[in-house]
Short mmCIF file of C-alpha atoms in Angstrom, two decimals:
data_model
loop_
_atom_site.label_atom_id
_atom_site.label_comp_id
_atom_site.label_asym_id
_atom_site.label_seq_id
_atom_site.Cartn_x
_atom_site.Cartn_y
_atom_site.Cartn_z
CA MET A 1 -30.07 41.03 -57.07
CA ARG A 2 -26.37 43.60 -57.77
CA LEU A 3 -27.77 45.15 -54.13
CA PHE A 4 -27.48 41.41 -52.10
CA SER A 5 -24.39 40.57 -53.77
CA LEU A 6 -22.76 43.91 -53.05
CA PHE A 7 -23.52 43.78 -49.16
CA LEU A 8 -22.58 39.87 -49.19
CA ARG A 9 -19.05 41.56 -50.71
CA ARG A 10 -18.77 44.62 -48.48
CA ALA A 11 -19.49 41.63 -45.68
CA GLY A 12 -16.48 39.28 -46.70
CA VAL A 13 -19.05 36.85 -48.05
CA GLN A 14 -17.10 34.38 -51.34
CA ALA A 15 -20.18 34.39 -53.70
CA THR A 16 -21.23 30.39 -55.02
CA PRO A 17 -21.42 30.01 -58.33
CA VAL A 18 -24.83 29.74 -59.70
CA ALA A 19 -24.69 25.99 -60.52
CA LEU A 20 -25.02 25.79 -64.35
CA ARG A 21 -28.85 24.72 -65.87
CA LYS A 22 -28.53 21.17 -68.42
CA PRO A 23 -29.41 21.90 -72.03
CA ALA A 24 -33.20 20.89 -72.81
CA SER A 25 -33.02 17.69 -75.00
CA SER A 26 -36.68 15.79 -76.38
CA ARG A 27 -36.96 12.07 -77.99
CA LEU A 28 -38.74 11.46 -81.21
CA THR A 29 -39.81 8.26 -82.16
CA VAL A 30 -39.86 7.81 -86.16
CA VAL A 31 -41.69 4.54 -87.33
CA CYS A 32 -41.51 3.86 -90.79
CA ASP A 33 -40.48 1.28 -94.18
CA SER A 34 -36.60 -0.76 -93.22
CA ARG A 35 -36.70 -0.35 -97.04
CA GLN A 36 -36.41 3.78 -96.01
CA MET A 37 -34.26 4.38 -92.86
CA ALA A 38 -30.85 4.54 -93.97
CA SER A 39 -32.18 7.55 -95.70
CA VAL A 40 -34.69 8.50 -92.80
CA ARG A 41 -31.04 8.82 -90.51
CA ARG A 42 -29.64 11.30 -92.83
CA PHE A 43 -32.65 13.76 -92.85
CA ILE A 44 -32.84 14.02 -89.04
CA TYR A 45 -29.62 14.26 -88.79
CA LYS A 46 -28.97 17.35 -91.51
CA SER A 47 -32.07 18.68 -89.89
CA PHE A 48 -31.87 18.72 -86.43
CA GLN A 49 -28.58 20.14 -86.84
CA GLY A 50 -29.67 22.97 -89.71
CA ALA A 51 -31.77 23.54 -86.69
CA GLY A 52 -29.48 24.29 -84.27
CA LEU A 53 -29.63 21.21 -81.91
CA LYS A 54 -27.04 18.00 -81.59
CA VAL A 55 -28.43 14.62 -82.25
CA VAL A 56 -27.64 13.36 -79.42
CA SER A 57 -28.39 9.37 -80.07
CA LEU A 58 -30.26 7.69 -82.60
CA GLN A 59 -31.52 4.15 -81.81
CA VAL A 60 -33.34 1.66 -84.42
CA GLY A 61 -34.98 -1.44 -83.80
CA HIS A 62 -37.93 -3.81 -84.54
CA ALA A 63 -41.50 -2.35 -84.86
CA THR A 64 -44.84 -4.88 -84.39
CA ASP A 65 -44.68 -4.65 -88.88
CA PRO A 66 -41.10 -7.24 -90.00
CA ASN A 67 -41.44 -4.21 -92.32
CA LEU A 68 -41.27 -1.39 -90.23
CA VAL A 69 -38.69 -0.02 -88.03
CA SER A 70 -38.32 2.22 -85.63
CA ALA A 71 -36.35 5.12 -84.57
CA CYS A 72 -35.39 6.90 -81.49
CA VAL A 73 -33.68 9.84 -81.98
CA THR A 74 -32.71 11.76 -78.53
CA VAL A 75 -32.19 16.31 -79.02
CA THR A 76 -30.78 18.59 -76.58
CA CYS A 77 -31.69 21.77 -77.44
CA PRO A 78 -28.99 24.67 -76.43
CA LEU A 79 -29.35 26.96 -74.10
CA LYS A 80 -29.13 30.20 -76.26
CA CYS A 81 -31.30 28.34 -78.80
CA GLY A 82 -33.78 30.34 -77.94
CA LEU A 83 -36.29 26.93 -79.40
CA CYS A 84 -36.79 24.57 -75.65
#
């Protein structure tokens, strides 16, 4: 690759920048008792942040049981973390 880049430079061709890769993202759905959602939400943010992952969104909705709620968590993994 370096030889090819050297050839292009000597030929006067400008190198085009390589497109940056998007960080990987994952989704997780958690279903828990509605009274426990606040502590589960804090646990999710602290745990993912401690692992070097960023919580992009956390959407809370109703589950099939009226006593339960579901949370859809979307996290991104930076390219340097090596986990994704």
